[in-house]
Coordinates of N, CA and C in Angstrom, one line a residue:
M1 N 87.1 113.7 93.0 CA 87.3 112.5 92.2 C 88.1 111.5 93.0
A2 N 87.7 110.3 93.1 CA 88.4 109.3 93.9 C 89.7 108.8 93.2
D3 N 90.6 108.4 94.0 CA 91.8 107.9 93.4 C 91.6 106.4 92.9
K4 N 92.4 106.0 91.9 CA 92.2 104.7 91.3 C 92.6 103.6 92.3
A5 N 93.3 103.9 93.4 CA 93.6 103.0 94.4 C 92.4 102.6 95.2
D6 N 91.4 103.5 95.2 CA 90.1 103.2 95.9 C 89.2 102.3 95.0
W7 N 89.6 102.1 93.8 CA 88.8 101.2 92.9 C 89.2 99.8 93.0
V8 N 90.0 99.4 93.9 CA 90.4 98.0 94.1 C 89.5 97.3 95.2
V9 N 88.9 96.2 94.8 CA 88.1 95.5 95.7 C 88.4 94.0 95.6
D10 N 88.8 93.4 96.7 CA 89.1 92.0 96.8 C 90.2 91.6 95.7
G11 N 91.2 92.4 95.5 CA 92.2 92.1 94.5 C 91.9 92.4 93.1
F12 N 90.7 92.9 92.8 CA 90.4 93.3 91.4 C 90.4 94.9 91.4
Q13 N 91.1 95.4 90.4 CA 91.1 96.8 90.2 C 90.1 97.2 89.0
F14 N 89.1 98.0 89.4 CA 88.1 98.3 88.4 C 88.4 99.6 87.7
G15 N 87.8 99.8 86.5 CA 88.0 100.9 85.6 C 87.3 102.2 86.0
T16 N 86.2 102.0 86.7 CA 85.4 103.2 87.1 C 85.0 103.1 88.6
E17 N 84.7 104.2 89.2 CA 84.3 104.3 90.6 C 83.0 103.6 90.8
K18 N 82.1 103.7 89.8 CA 80.8 103.0 89.9 C 80.9 101.5 89.9
D19 N 81.8 100.9 89.1 CA 82.0 99.5 89.1 C 82.6 99.0 90.4
A20 N 83.6 99.8 90.9 CA 84.2 99.5 92.2 C 83.1 99.5 93.3
E21 N 82.2 100.5 93.3 CA 81.2 100.6 94.3 C 80.2 99.4 94.2
L22 N 79.9 98.9 93.0 CA 79.1 97.8 92.8 C 79.8 96.5 93.4
A23 N 81.1 96.4 93.1 CA 81.8 95.2 93.7 C 81.9 95.3 95.2
K24 N 82.0 96.5 95.8 CA 82.0 96.5 97.2 C 80.7 96.1 97.8
N25 N 79.6 96.5 97.2 CA 78.3 96.0 97.6 C 78.1 94.5 97.5
E26 N 78.7 93.9 96.4 CA 78.6 92.5 96.2 C 79.5 91.8 97.3
Q27 N 80.6 92.4 97.6 CA 81.5 91.8 98.6 C 80.8 91.8 100.0
Q28 N 80.0 92.8 100.3 CA 79.3 92.9 101.6 C 78.2 91.8 101.6
R29 N 77.5 91.6 100.4 CA 76.5 90.6 100.3 C 77.1 89.2 100.6
I30 N 78.3 89.0 100.0 CA 79.0 87.7 100.1 C 79.4 87.4 101.6
E31 N 79.8 88.5 102.2 CA 80.2 88.3 103.6 C 79.0 87.9 104.5
R32 N 77.8 88.6 104.2 CA 76.6 88.2 105.0 C 76.2 86.8 104.7
L33 N 76.3 86.4 103.4 CA 75.9 85.0 103.1 C 76.8 84.0 103.7
E34 N 78.1 84.3 103.7 CA 79.1 83.3 104.3 C 78.9 83.2 105.8
E35 N 78.4 84.2 106.5 CA 78.1 84.1 107.9 C 77.0 83.1 108.2
R36 N 76.0 83.0 107.3 CA 74.9 82.2 107.5 C 75.0 80.8 106.7
L37 N 75.9 80.7 105.8 CA 75.9 79.6 104.9 C 76.7 78.4 105.6
D38 N 76.1 77.3 105.6 CA 76.8 76.1 106.1 C 77.3 75.3 104.9
Y39 N 78.6 75.3 104.7 CA 79.2 74.7 103.5 C 79.1 73.1 103.5
D40 N 78.8 72.6 104.7 CA 78.7 71.1 104.8 C 77.3 70.7 104.3
N41 N 76.3 71.6 104.3 CA 74.9 71.3 103.9 C 74.8 71.6 102.4
Q42 N 74.9 70.5 101.6 CA 75.0 70.6 100.1 C 73.6 71.2 99.6
D43 N 72.5 70.9 100.2 CA 71.2 71.5 99.8 C 71.2 73.0 99.9
M44 N 71.8 73.5 101.0 CA 71.8 74.9 101.2 C 72.7 75.6 100.2
V45 N 73.9 75.0 100.0 CA 74.9 75.6 99.0 C 74.2 75.6 97.6
N46 N 73.6 74.5 97.2 CA 72.9 74.4 95.9 C 71.8 75.4 95.8
A47 N 71.0 75.6 96.8 CA 69.9 76.6 96.8 C 70.5 78.0 96.6
V48 N 71.5 78.4 97.4 CA 72.1 79.7 97.3 C 72.7 79.9 95.9
Y49 N 73.4 78.9 95.4 CA 74.1 79.0 94.1 C 73.0 79.2 93.0
H50 N 72.0 78.4 92.9 CA 71.0 78.5 91.9 C 70.2 79.8 92.0
K51 N 69.9 80.2 93.2 CA 69.1 81.5 93.4 C 70.0 82.7 93.0
A52 N 71.3 82.7 93.3 CA 72.1 83.8 92.9 C 72.2 83.8 91.3
I53 N 72.3 82.7 90.7 CA 72.4 82.7 89.2 C 71.0 83.1 88.6
N54 N 69.9 82.6 89.1 CA 68.6 82.9 88.5 C 68.2 84.4 88.7
N55 N 68.6 84.9 89.8 CA 68.3 86.3 90.1 C 69.3 87.3 89.7
R56 N 70.4 86.8 89.1 CA 71.5 87.7 88.6 C 72.0 88.6 89.8
V57 N 72.3 88.0 90.9 CA 72.7 88.8 92.0 C 74.1 89.3 91.9
F58 N 75.0 88.6 91.2 CA 76.4 89.0 91.1 C 76.7 89.4 89.6
R59 N 77.3 90.6 89.4 CA 77.7 91.1 88.1 C 79.1 91.5 88.0
T60 N 79.9 91.3 89.0 CA 81.3 91.7 88.9 C 82.2 90.5 89.2
P61 N 83.5 90.6 88.9 CA 84.4 89.5 89.1 C 84.4 89.0 90.6
V62 N 84.1 89.9 91.5 CA 84.1 89.5 92.9 C 83.0 88.5 93.1
G63 N 81.8 88.8 92.6 CA 80.7 87.9 92.7 C 80.9 86.6 91.9
Y64 N 81.5 86.8 90.8 CA 81.7 85.6 90.0 C 82.7 84.6 90.7
A65 N 83.7 85.2 91.4 CA 84.6 84.4 92.1 C 83.9 83.6 93.2
F66 N 82.9 84.2 93.9 CA 82.2 83.5 94.9 C 81.3 82.4 94.3
L67 N 80.7 82.7 93.2 CA 79.9 81.7 92.5 C 80.7 80.5 92.0
K68 N 81.9 80.8 91.6 CA 82.9 79.8 91.2 C 83.2 78.9 92.3
R69 N 83.4 79.5 93.5 CA 83.8 78.7 94.7 C 82.6 77.8 95.1
L70 N 81.4 78.3 95.0 CA 80.2 77.5 95.3 C 80.1 76.3 94.3
Q71 N 80.3 76.7 93.0 CA 80.3 75.6 92.0 C 81.3 74.5 92.2
R72 N 82.5 74.9 92.6 CA 83.5 73.8 92.9 C 83.0 72.9 94.1
I73 N 82.4 73.5 95.1 CA 81.9 72.8 96.2 C 80.9 71.8 95.7
L74 N 80.0 72.2 94.9 CA 78.9 71.4 94.4 C 79.5 70.3 93.5
L75 N 80.5 70.6 92.7 CA 81.1 69.5 91.9 C 81.9 68.5 92.7
E76 N 82.5 68.9 93.7 CA 83.3 68.0 94.5 C 82.4 67.1 95.4
N77 N 81.3 67.6 95.8 CA 80.4 66.8 96.7 C 79.0 66.8 96.0
P78 N 78.8 66.1 94.9 CA 77.5 66.2 94.3 C 76.3 65.6 95.1
I79 N 75.2 66.3 95.0 CA 74.0 65.8 95.7 C 73.4 64.7 94.9
S80 N 73.3 64.9 93.6 CA 72.8 63.9 92.7 C 73.6 63.8 91.5
D81 N 73.1 63.2 90.4 CA 73.9 63.2 89.1 C 73.8 64.5 88.4
D82 N 73.0 65.5 88.9 CA 72.9 66.8 88.2 C 74.2 67.6 88.3
V83 N 74.6 68.1 87.2 CA 75.8 69.0 87.2 C 75.3 70.4 87.5
P84 N 76.0 71.2 88.3 CA 75.5 72.6 88.6 C 75.5 73.4 87.3
A85 N 74.6 74.3 87.2 CA 74.5 75.1 86.0 C 75.7 76.0 85.9
N86 N 76.0 76.3 84.6 CA 77.2 77.2 84.3 C 76.9 78.6 84.8
I87 N 77.9 79.3 85.1 CA 77.8 80.7 85.6 C 77.6 81.6 84.3
P88 N 76.5 82.3 84.2 CA 76.3 83.2 83.0 C 77.1 84.5 83.3
V89 N 77.8 84.9 82.3 CA 78.5 86.2 82.3 C 77.8 87.2 81.5
Y90 N 77.4 88.3 82.0 CA 76.5 89.2 81.3 C 77.3 90.4 80.8
G91 N 78.6 90.5 81.1 CA 79.4 91.6 80.7 C 80.1 91.3 79.3
V92 N 80.5 92.3 78.6 CA 81.2 92.1 77.4 C 82.7 92.5 77.6
Y93 N 83.6 91.7 77.3 CA 85.0 91.9 77.5 C 85.8 92.0 76.3
S94 N 85.2 92.2 75.1 CA 86.0 92.3 73.9 C 86.6 93.7 73.8
M95 N 87.7 93.8 73.0 CA 88.4 95.0 72.9 C 87.5 96.0 72.1
R96 N 87.6 97.2 72.4 CA 86.8 98.3 71.7 C 87.6 98.6 70.4
E97 N 86.8 99.0 69.4 CA 87.4 99.4 68.1 C 88.3 100.6 68.2
S98 N 87.8 101.6 69.1 CA 88.7 102.8 69.3 C 88.7 103.1 70.8
A99 N 89.6 103.9 71.2 CA 89.7 104.2 72.6 C 88.9 105.5 72.8
N100 N 88.3 106.1 71.8 CA 87.6 107.3 71.9 C 86.1 107.0 72.1
P101 N 85.5 107.3 73.3 CA 84.1 107.0 73.5 C 83.2 107.8 72.6
T102 N 83.6 109.0 72.2 CA 82.7 109.8 71.4 C 82.6 109.1 70.0
V103 N 83.7 108.6 69.5 CA 83.6 107.9 68.2 C 82.7 106.7 68.3
E104 N 82.8 106.0 69.4 CA 82.0 104.8 69.6 C 80.5 105.1 69.7
R105 N 80.1 106.3 70.3 CA 78.7 106.7 70.4 C 78.2 107.0 69.0
V106 N 79.0 107.7 68.2 CA 78.6 108.1 66.9 C 78.4 106.8 66.0
Q107 N 79.4 105.9 66.1 CA 79.2 104.6 65.4 C 78.0 103.9 65.8
A108 N 77.7 103.9 67.1 CA 76.6 103.1 67.6 C 75.3 103.8 67.2
S109 N 75.3 105.1 67.0 CA 74.0 105.8 66.6 C 73.7 105.6 65.1
R110 N 74.7 105.3 64.3 CA 74.5 105.1 62.9 C 73.6 103.9 62.7
K111 N 72.8 104.0 61.7 CA 72.0 102.8 61.4 C 72.9 101.8 60.6
P112 N 72.8 100.6 61.0 CA 73.7 99.6 60.3 C 73.2 99.4 58.9
V113 N 74.1 99.2 58.0 CA 73.8 99.0 56.6 C 73.2 97.6 56.5
K114 N 72.0 97.5 55.9 CA 71.4 96.2 55.7 C 72.1 95.5 54.6
Q115 N 72.6 94.3 55.0 CA 73.2 93.4 54.0 C 72.1 92.5 53.5
E116 N 72.2 92.2 52.2 CA 71.3 91.3 51.6 C 71.4 89.9 52.2
T117 N 70.4 89.5 52.8 CA 70.4 88.1 53.4 C 69.2 87.3 52.8
K118 N 68.7 87.8 51.7 CA 67.6 87.2 51.1 C 68.0 85.8 50.6
Q119 N 67.1 84.9 50.8 CA 67.3 83.6 50.3 C 66.7 83.5 48.9
E120 N 67.4 83.1 47.9 CA 66.9 83.1 46.6 C 65.9 82.0 46.4
F121 N 64.8 82.3 45.7 CA 63.7 81.4 45.4 C 64.2 80.2 44.6
F122 N 65.0 80.5 43.5 CA 65.6 79.5 42.7 C 67.1 79.7 42.8
S123 N 67.9 78.7 42.8 CA 69.3 78.8 42.7 C 69.7 79.2 41.3
R124 N 70.9 79.6 41.1 CA 71.4 80.0 39.8 C 71.3 78.8 38.8
R125 N 71.7 77.7 39.3 CA 71.7 76.5 38.4 C 70.3 76.1 38.0
T126 N 69.3 76.2 38.9 CA 67.9 75.9 38.6 C 67.4 76.9 37.6
S127 N 67.7 78.2 37.7 CA 67.3 79.2 36.8 C 67.8 79.0 35.4
I128 N 69.1 78.6 35.3 CA 69.6 78.4 34.0 C 69.0 77.2 33.3
L129 N 68.7 76.1 34.1 CA 68.1 74.9 33.6 C 66.7 75.2 33.1
V130 N 65.9 76.0 33.9 CA 64.5 76.4 33.5 C 64.6 77.2 32.2
N131 N 65.5 78.1 32.1 CA 65.6 79.0 30.9 C 66.0 78.1 29.6
I132 N 66.8 77.1 29.8 CA 67.1 76.2 28.6 C 65.9 75.5 28.2
I133 N 65.2 75.0 29.2 CA 63.9 74.2 28.8 C 62.9 75.1 28.1
L134 N 62.8 76.4 28.6 CA 61.9 77.3 27.9 C 62.3 77.6 26.5
V135 N 63.6 77.8 26.3 CA 64.0 78.1 24.9 C 63.8 76.9 24.0
F136 N 64.0 75.7 24.5 CA 63.7 74.5 23.7 C 62.2 74.4 23.4
L137 N 61.3 74.7 24.4 CA 59.9 74.6 24.1 C 59.5 75.7 23.1
L138 N 60.1 76.9 23.2 CA 59.8 77.9 22.2 C 60.2 77.5 20.8
A139 N 61.3 76.9 20.6 CA 61.8 76.4 19.3 C 60.8 75.3 18.8
A140 N 60.4 74.4 19.7 CA 59.5 73.4 19.3 C 58.1 74.0 18.8
M141 N 57.7 75.0 19.5 CA 56.4 75.6 19.1 C 56.5 76.2 17.7
F142 N 57.6 76.9 17.4 CA 57.8 77.5 16.1 C 57.9 76.4 15.0
A143 N 58.6 75.3 15.3 CA 58.7 74.2 14.4 C 57.3 73.6 14.1
I144 N 56.5 73.4 15.1 CA 55.2 72.8 15.0 C 54.3 73.7 14.2
S145 N 54.4 75.0 14.4 CA 53.5 76.0 13.8 C 53.9 76.1 12.3
T146 N 55.1 76.0 11.9 CA 55.5 76.1 10.5 C 55.3 74.8 9.7
I147 N 55.4 73.7 10.4 CA 55.3 72.4 9.7 C 53.8 71.9 9.7
G148 N 53.0 72.3 10.7 CA 51.7 71.8 10.9 C 50.7 72.2 9.8
S149 N 49.6 71.5 9.6 CA 48.6 71.8 8.6 C 47.6 72.8 9.0
V150 N 47.5 73.0 10.3 CA 46.5 73.9 10.8 C 46.9 75.3 10.6
P151 N 46.1 76.2 10.1 CA 46.5 77.6 9.8 C 46.9 78.3 11.1
T152 N 48.0 79.0 11.0 CA 48.5 79.8 12.2 C 48.8 81.2 11.7
V153 N 49.2 82.0 12.5 CA 49.6 83.4 12.2 C 50.7 83.4 11.1
F154 N 51.6 82.5 11.2 CA 52.7 82.5 10.2 C 52.3 82.0 8.9
N155 N 51.4 81.0 8.7 CA 51.2 80.4 7.4 C 49.7 80.4 7.1
Y156 N 48.9 81.3 7.6 CA 47.4 81.2 7.3 C 47.1 81.6 5.9
E157 N 47.9 82.5 5.3 CA 47.6 82.9 3.9 C 47.9 81.8 2.9
T158 N 49.0 81.2 3.0 CA 49.3 80.1 2.1 C 48.4 78.9 2.3
T159 N 48.1 78.6 3.6 CA 47.2 77.5 3.9 C 45.8 77.8 3.2
L160 N 45.3 79.0 3.4 CA 44.0 79.3 2.8 C 44.0 79.3 1.3
Q161 N 45.1 79.8 0.7 CA 45.2 79.8 -0.8 C 45.3 78.3 -1.3
N162 N 46.0 77.5 -0.6 CA 46.1 76.1 -1.0 C 44.7 75.4 -0.9
R163 N 44.0 75.7 0.2 CA 42.7 75.1 0.4 C 41.7 75.6 -0.7
Y164 N 41.7 76.9 -1.0 CA 40.8 77.3 -2.1 C 41.2 76.8 -3.4
A165 N 42.5 76.6 -3.7 CA 43.0 76.1 -5.0 C 42.5 74.6 -5.0
E166 N 42.6 73.9 -4.0 CA 42.2 72.5 -3.9 C 40.7 72.4 -4.2
W167 N 39.9 73.3 -3.6 CA 38.4 73.3 -3.8 C 38.1 73.6 -5.3
E168 N 38.9 74.6 -5.8 CA 38.6 75.0 -7.2 C 38.9 73.8 -8.1
Q169 N 40.0 73.1 -7.8 CA 40.4 71.9 -8.6 C 39.3 70.8 -8.5
Q170 N 38.8 70.6 -7.3 CA 37.7 69.6 -7.1 C 36.4 70.0 -7.9
L171 N 36.1 71.3 -7.8 CA 34.9 71.8 -8.5 C 35.1 71.6 -10.1
S172 N 36.3 71.9 -10.5 CA 36.6 71.8 -12.0 C 36.5 70.4 -12.4
E173 N 37.0 69.4 -11.6 CA 36.9 68.0 -11.9 C 35.5 67.6 -11.9
R174 N 34.7 68.0 -11.0 CA 33.3 67.6 -10.9 C 32.5 68.2 -12.1
E175 N 32.8 69.4 -12.4 CA 32.2 70.0 -13.6 C 32.5 69.3 -14.9
Q176 N 33.7 68.9 -15.0 CA 34.2 68.1 -16.2 C 33.4 66.8 -16.2
V177 N 33.3 66.1 -15.1 CA 32.6 64.8 -15.1 C 31.1 65.1 -15.4
I178 N 30.5 66.1 -15.0 CA 29.1 66.4 -15.3 C 28.9 66.7 -16.7
R179 N 29.8 67.5 -17.3 CA 29.7 67.8 -18.8 C 29.8 66.5 -19.6
E180 N 30.8 65.6 -19.2 CA 30.9 64.4 -19.9 C 29.6 63.6 -19.8
K181 N 29.0 63.5 -18.7 CA 27.8 62.8 -18.5 C 26.7 63.4 -19.3
E182 N 26.6 64.7 -19.4 CA 25.6 65.4 -20.2 C 25.8 65.1 -21.7
K183 N 27.0 65.0 -22.1 CA 27.3 64.7 -23.5 C 26.9 63.3 -23.8
E184 N 27.1 62.4 -22.9 CA 26.7 61.0 -23.1 C 25.2 60.9 -23.2
L185 N 24.6 61.6 -22.3 CA 23.1 61.5 -22.3 C 22.5 62.2 -23.5
L186 N 23.1 63.3 -23.9 CA 22.5 64.0 -25.0 C 22.9 63.3 -26.3
G187 N 24.1 62.8 -26.4 CA 24.6 62.2 -27.6 C 23.9 60.8 -27.8
T188 N 23.4 60.1 -27.0 CA 22.8 58.9 -27.2 C 21.3 59.1 -27.5
D189 N 20.7 60.0 -27.1 CA 19.3 60.3 -27.4 C 19.1 60.7 -28.7

């Protein structure tokens, strides 16, 4: 096992031997680039900067420091009105919830609890308003059915009885008129 002193590259102390090895490789790439790179040629600096960002050549602080230096050069001596692209950082530097990697693996393997993120079709206020309107319409239907003259389920029996009573009364009146006419005709002859 290597000593933590071996994990220092260009003033950065890394947490693992693998990260330190990656930084050493990046430092060697930077040294080779600097041998060939003409800092006075802005087009060349711009090309190297954009190619390194687009190809994700650098992933450690050593590489990011080199990219930052190229970015400063491009900002100090701009070729055109274009501002150099920002340097994307792909690592996560937030604090861990626990220092125990086993606990983190168990937590990561758990399925996250689905939280309800449904969007409601109607808001609560709209739903209440619709319900009030429906209750009003229901009351209006009952009122119309009890007051109206058309027979309904609620008043069909009384409506039919009233109708038959009315017909019977009309028939009785006609019968009376006919009897009176018969008496007149028979009484005068």
